Coordinates of C-alpha atoms in Angstrom, one line a residue:
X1 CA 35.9 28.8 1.4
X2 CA 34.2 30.7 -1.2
X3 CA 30.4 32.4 -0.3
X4 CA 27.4 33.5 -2.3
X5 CA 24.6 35.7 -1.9
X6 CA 21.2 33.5 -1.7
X7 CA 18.7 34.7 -4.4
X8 CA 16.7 37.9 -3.2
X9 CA 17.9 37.6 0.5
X10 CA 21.2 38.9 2.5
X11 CA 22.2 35.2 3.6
X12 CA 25.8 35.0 2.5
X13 CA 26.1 31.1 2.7
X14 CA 29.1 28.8 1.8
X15 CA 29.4 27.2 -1.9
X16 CA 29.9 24.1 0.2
X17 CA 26.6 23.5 2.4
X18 CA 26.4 20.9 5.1
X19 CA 23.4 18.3 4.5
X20 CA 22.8 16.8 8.3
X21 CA 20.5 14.3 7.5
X22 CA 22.9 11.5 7.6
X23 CA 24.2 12.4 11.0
X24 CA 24.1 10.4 13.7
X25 CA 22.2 12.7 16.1
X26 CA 23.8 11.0 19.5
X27 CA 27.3 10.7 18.6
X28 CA 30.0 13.0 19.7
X29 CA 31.8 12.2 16.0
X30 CA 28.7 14.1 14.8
X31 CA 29.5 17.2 16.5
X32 CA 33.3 17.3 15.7
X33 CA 32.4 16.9 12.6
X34 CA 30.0 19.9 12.7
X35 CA 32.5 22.0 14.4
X36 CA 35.5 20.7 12.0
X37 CA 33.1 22.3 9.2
X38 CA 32.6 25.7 10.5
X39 CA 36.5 25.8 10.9
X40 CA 37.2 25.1 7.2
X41 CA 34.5 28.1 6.8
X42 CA 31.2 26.3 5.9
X43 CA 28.3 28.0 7.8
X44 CA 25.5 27.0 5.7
X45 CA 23.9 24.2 7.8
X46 CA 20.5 22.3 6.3
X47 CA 18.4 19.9 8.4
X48 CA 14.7 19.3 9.1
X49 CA 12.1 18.4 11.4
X50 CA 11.5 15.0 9.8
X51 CA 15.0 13.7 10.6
X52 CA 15.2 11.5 13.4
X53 CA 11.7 12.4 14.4
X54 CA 13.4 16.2 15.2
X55 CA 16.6 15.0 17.0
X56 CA 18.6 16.2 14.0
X57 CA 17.1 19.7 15.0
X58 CA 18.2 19.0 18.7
X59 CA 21.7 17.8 17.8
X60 CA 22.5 20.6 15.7
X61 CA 21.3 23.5 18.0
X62 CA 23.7 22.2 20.5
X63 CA 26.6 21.9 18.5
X64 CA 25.6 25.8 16.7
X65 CA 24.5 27.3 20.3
X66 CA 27.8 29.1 20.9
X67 CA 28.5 30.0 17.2
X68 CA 24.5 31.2 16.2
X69 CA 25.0 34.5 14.7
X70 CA 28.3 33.0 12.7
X71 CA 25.8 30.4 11.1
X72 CA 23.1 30.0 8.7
X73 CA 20.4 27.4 9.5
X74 CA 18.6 25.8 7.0
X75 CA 15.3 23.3 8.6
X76 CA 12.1 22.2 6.8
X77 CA 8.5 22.0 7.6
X78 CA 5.6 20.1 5.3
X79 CA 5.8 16.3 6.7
X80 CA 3.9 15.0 9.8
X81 CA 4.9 11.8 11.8
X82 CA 2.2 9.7 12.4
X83 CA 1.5 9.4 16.2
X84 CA 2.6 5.3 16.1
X85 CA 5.3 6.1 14.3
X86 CA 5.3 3.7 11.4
X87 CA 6.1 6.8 8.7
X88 CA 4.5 10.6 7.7
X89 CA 1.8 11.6 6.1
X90 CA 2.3 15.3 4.1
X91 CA 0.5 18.3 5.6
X92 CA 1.2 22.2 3.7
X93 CA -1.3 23.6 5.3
X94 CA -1.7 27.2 7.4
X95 CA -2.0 25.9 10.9
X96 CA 0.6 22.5 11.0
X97 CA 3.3 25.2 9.6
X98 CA 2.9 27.7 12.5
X99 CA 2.7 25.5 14.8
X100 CA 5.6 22.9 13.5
X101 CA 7.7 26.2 13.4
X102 CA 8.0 26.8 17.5
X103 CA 8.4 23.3 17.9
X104 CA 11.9 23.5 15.5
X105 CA 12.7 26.8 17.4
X106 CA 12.3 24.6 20.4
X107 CA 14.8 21.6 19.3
X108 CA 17.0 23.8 17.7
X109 CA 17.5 26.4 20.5
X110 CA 17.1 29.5 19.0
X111 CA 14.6 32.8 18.4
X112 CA 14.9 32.5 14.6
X113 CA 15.4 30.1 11.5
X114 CA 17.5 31.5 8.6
X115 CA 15.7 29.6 6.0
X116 CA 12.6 27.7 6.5
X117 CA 11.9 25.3 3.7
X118 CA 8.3 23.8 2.4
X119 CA 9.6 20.1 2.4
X120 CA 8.3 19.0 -0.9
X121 CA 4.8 20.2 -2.3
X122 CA 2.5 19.2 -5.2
X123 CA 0.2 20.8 -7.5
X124 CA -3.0 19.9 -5.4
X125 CA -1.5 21.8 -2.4
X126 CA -3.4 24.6 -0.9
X127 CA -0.5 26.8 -2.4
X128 CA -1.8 30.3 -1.3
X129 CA -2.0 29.1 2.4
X130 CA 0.6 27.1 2.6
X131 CA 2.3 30.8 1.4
X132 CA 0.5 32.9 4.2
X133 CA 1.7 30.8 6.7
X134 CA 5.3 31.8 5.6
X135 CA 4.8 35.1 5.3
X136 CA 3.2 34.7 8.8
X137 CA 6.4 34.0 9.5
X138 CA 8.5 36.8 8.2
X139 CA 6.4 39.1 10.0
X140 CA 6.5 37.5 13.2
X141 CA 10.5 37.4 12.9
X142 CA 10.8 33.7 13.6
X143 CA 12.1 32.9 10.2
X144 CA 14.0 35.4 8.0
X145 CA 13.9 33.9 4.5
X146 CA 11.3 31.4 2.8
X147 CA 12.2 28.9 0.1
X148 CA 10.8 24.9 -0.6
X149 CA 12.3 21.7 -1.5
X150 CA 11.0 20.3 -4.9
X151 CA 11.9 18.8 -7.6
X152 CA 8.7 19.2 -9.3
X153 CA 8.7 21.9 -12.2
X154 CA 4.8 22.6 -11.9
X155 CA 5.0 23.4 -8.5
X156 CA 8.4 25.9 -8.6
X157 CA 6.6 27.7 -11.3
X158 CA 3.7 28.4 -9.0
X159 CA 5.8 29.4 -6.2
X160 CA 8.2 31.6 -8.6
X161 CA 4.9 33.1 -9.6
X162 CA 2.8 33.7 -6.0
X163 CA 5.1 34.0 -3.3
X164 CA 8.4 35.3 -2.1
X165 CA 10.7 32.5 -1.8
X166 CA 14.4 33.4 -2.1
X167 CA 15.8 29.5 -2.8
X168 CA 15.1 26.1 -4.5
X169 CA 16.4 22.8 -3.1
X170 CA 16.4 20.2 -6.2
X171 CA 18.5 17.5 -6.8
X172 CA 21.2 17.8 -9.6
X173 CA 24.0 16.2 -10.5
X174 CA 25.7 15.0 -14.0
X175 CA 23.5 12.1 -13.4
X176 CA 20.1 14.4 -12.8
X177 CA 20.1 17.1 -15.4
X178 CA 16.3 17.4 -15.2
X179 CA 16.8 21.1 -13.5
X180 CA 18.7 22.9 -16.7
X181 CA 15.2 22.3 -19.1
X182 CA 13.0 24.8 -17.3
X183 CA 13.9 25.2 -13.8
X184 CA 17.3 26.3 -13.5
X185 CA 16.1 29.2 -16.6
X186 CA 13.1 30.4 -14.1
X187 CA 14.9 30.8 -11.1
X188 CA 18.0 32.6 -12.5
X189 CA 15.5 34.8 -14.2
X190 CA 14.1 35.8 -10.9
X191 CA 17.1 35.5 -8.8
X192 CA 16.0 32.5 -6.6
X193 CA 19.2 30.7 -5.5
X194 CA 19.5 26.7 -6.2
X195 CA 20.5 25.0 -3.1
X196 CA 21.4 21.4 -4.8
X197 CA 21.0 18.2 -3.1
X198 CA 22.9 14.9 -4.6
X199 CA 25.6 16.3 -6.8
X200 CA 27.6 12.9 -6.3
X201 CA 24.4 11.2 -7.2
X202 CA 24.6 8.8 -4.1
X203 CA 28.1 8.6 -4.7
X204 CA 28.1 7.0 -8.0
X205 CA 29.8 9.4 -9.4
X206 CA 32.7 8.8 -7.6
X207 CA 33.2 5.3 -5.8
X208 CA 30.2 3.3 -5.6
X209 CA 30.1 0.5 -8.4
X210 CA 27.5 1.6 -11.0
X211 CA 23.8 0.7 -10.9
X212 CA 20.7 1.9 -12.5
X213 CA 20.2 5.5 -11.6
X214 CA 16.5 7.2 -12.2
X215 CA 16.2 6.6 -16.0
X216 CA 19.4 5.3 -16.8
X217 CA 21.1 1.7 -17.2
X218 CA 23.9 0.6 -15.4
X219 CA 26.5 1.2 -18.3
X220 CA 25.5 4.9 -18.9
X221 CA 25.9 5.5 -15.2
X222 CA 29.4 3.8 -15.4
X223 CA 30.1 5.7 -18.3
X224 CA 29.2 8.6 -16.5
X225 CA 31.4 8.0 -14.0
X226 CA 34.5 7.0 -16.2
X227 CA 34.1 10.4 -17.8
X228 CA 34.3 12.0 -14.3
X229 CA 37.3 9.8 -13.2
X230 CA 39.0 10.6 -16.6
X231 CA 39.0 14.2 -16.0
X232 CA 41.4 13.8 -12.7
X233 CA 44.4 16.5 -12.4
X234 CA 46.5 17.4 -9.7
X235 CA 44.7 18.7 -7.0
X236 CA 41.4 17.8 -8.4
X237 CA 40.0 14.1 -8.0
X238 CA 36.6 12.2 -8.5
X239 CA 34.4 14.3 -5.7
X240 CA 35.8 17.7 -6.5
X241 CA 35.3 16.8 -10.6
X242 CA 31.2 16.1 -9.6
X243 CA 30.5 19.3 -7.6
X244 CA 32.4 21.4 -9.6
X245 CA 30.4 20.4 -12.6
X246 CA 27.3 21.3 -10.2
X247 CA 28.7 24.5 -8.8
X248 CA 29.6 25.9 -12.1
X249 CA 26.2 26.4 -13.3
X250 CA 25.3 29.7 -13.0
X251 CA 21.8 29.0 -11.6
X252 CA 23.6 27.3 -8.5
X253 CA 24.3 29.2 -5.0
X254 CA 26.1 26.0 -3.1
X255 CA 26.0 22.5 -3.2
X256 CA 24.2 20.8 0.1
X257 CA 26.7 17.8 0.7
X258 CA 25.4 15.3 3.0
X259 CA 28.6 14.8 5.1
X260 CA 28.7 11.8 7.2
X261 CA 32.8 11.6 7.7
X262 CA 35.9 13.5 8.4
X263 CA 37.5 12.5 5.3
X264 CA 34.0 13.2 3.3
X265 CA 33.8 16.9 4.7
X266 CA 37.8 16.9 3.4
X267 CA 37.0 16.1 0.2
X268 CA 34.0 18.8 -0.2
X269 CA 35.6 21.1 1.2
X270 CA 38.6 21.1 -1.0
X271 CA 36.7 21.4 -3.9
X272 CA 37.1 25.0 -3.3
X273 CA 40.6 26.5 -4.7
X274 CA 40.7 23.2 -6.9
X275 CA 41.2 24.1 -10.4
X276 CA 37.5 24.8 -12.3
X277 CA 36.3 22.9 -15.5
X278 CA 37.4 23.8 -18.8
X279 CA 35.0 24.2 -21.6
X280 CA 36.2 21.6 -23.4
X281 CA 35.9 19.4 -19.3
X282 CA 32.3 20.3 -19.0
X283 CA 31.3 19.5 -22.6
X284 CA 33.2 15.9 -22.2
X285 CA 30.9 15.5 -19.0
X286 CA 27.6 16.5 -20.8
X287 CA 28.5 14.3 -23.5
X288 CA 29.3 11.0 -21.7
X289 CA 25.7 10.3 -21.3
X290 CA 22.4 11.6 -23.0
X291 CA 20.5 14.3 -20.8
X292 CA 17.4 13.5 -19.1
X293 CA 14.2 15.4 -18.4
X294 CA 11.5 15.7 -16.3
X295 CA 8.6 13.3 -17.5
X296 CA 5.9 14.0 -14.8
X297 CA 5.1 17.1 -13.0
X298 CA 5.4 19.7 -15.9
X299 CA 3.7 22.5 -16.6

């Protein structure tokens, strides 16, 4: 496994993170799984409060208990279940994040999160407290690193500009080039680490038969994923092809695979030590479709 330095902080985290969300929270496969993945050397471990109405949090505290200080958890704080249950309603502000926070600590069975993550955000947020309440946080030694969850290039900007955040999570993937306009620019500039979410674009990319895909038509997507198939050598299939193309851009720390399956943890996994893109490989990829950008949200 190969590790990077997180923006501004001292979390050393695993190119390869692992995206919980899509375990099953009561399963025992769930936690072989998790354990399987710190033995192949991934430590970086992302989750959040929302998933499973906070028995994601539970799940993985158990598994991590005995191995905390050899891992790095990532949670995320920002949506509130309704009381009956029927979905969430957003809530940045001062007092839900300070009091959200002891109740992850709780689940997750520990003193201290790694990195705690606004879980989305918009323009209209009461940005300054929202910040205050992480910074809160840093003094109060329950959370040693900030960072948010957005895809929105407004609200980054605002975040780059008033706060301390050491990381980004955005979605990014040969089929979601949005971030390389604007974003990915900003946050190397400042050294805010990219923690990317999607890179196999819902698996498209790899084995799922092609279907429309944010902005584009079926046949670019399968065009898309032709060029990634075409580009298979020894050592180095379909899965390894789409992350490397996300985990060679220098703006990107690790890429957060959601990981529901031995044989899907394999495959990330072995994109490390798998021979990298070419030049001439990355500039077939870019050109197999036309690049998107961000329509809404802008500065």
């Amino acid at each position: 496994m190969e590790y990077a330095i997180l923006g501004n902080s001292q979390l050393k985290i695993s190119r390869i993170g692992f995206g919980c969300m899509s375990l099953n929270a009561g399963d025992e496969t769930s936690k072989h799984i998790i354990e399987t993945a710190i033995e192949k050397g991934i430590n970086f471990f992302d989750t959040a409060d929302l998933y499973d109405h906070g028995d994601n949090e539970i799940m993985l505290g158990k598994v991590l208990q005995q191995k905390r200080k050899d891992v790095i958890i990532a949670t995320k704080v920002g949506n509130q279940w309704r009381k009956d249950g029927s979905g969430w309603d957003w809530n940045p502000t001062k007092q839900y994040i300070l009091t959200s926070v002891e109740e992850s600590l709780r689940r997750l069975n520990t003193d201290y999160i790694d990195l705690y993550q606004l879980h989305g955000g918009t323009i209209q947020d009461p940005i300054d407290e929202t910040i205050e309440a992480f910074e809160t946080l840093l003094k109060q030694g329950k959370i040693r690193y900030y960072g948010i969850s957005s895809i929105r290039p407004n609200v980054i900007s605002e975040y780059v500009r008033r706060s301390h955040i050491v990381s980004v999570m955005m979605q990014y993937s040969l089929l979601d080039r949005r971030p390389e306009e604007t974003c990915f620019p900003l946050l190397k500039e400042h050294n805010i680490g990219v923690l990317v979410r999607g890179s196999l674009a819902k698996g498209l990319l790899v084995n799922k038969p092609a279907t429309g895909y944010l902005n584009y038509k079926t046949s670019e997507v399968a065009a898309a994923a032709k060029a990634v198939q075409a580009l298979t050598v020894q050592g180095r299939e379909a899965t390894q092809t789409a992350l490397q193309f996300v985990l060679q851009q220098p703006a990107v720390t690790s890429s957060v695979v959601g990981i529901r399956t031995l044989e899907q943890l394999d495959e990330a996994v072995k994109t490390i030590g798998t021979a990298p893109l070419t030049d001439t490989e990355l500039e077939k990829l870019r050109n197999s479709i036309p690049i998107n950008r961000y329509e809404e949200h802008r500065n």
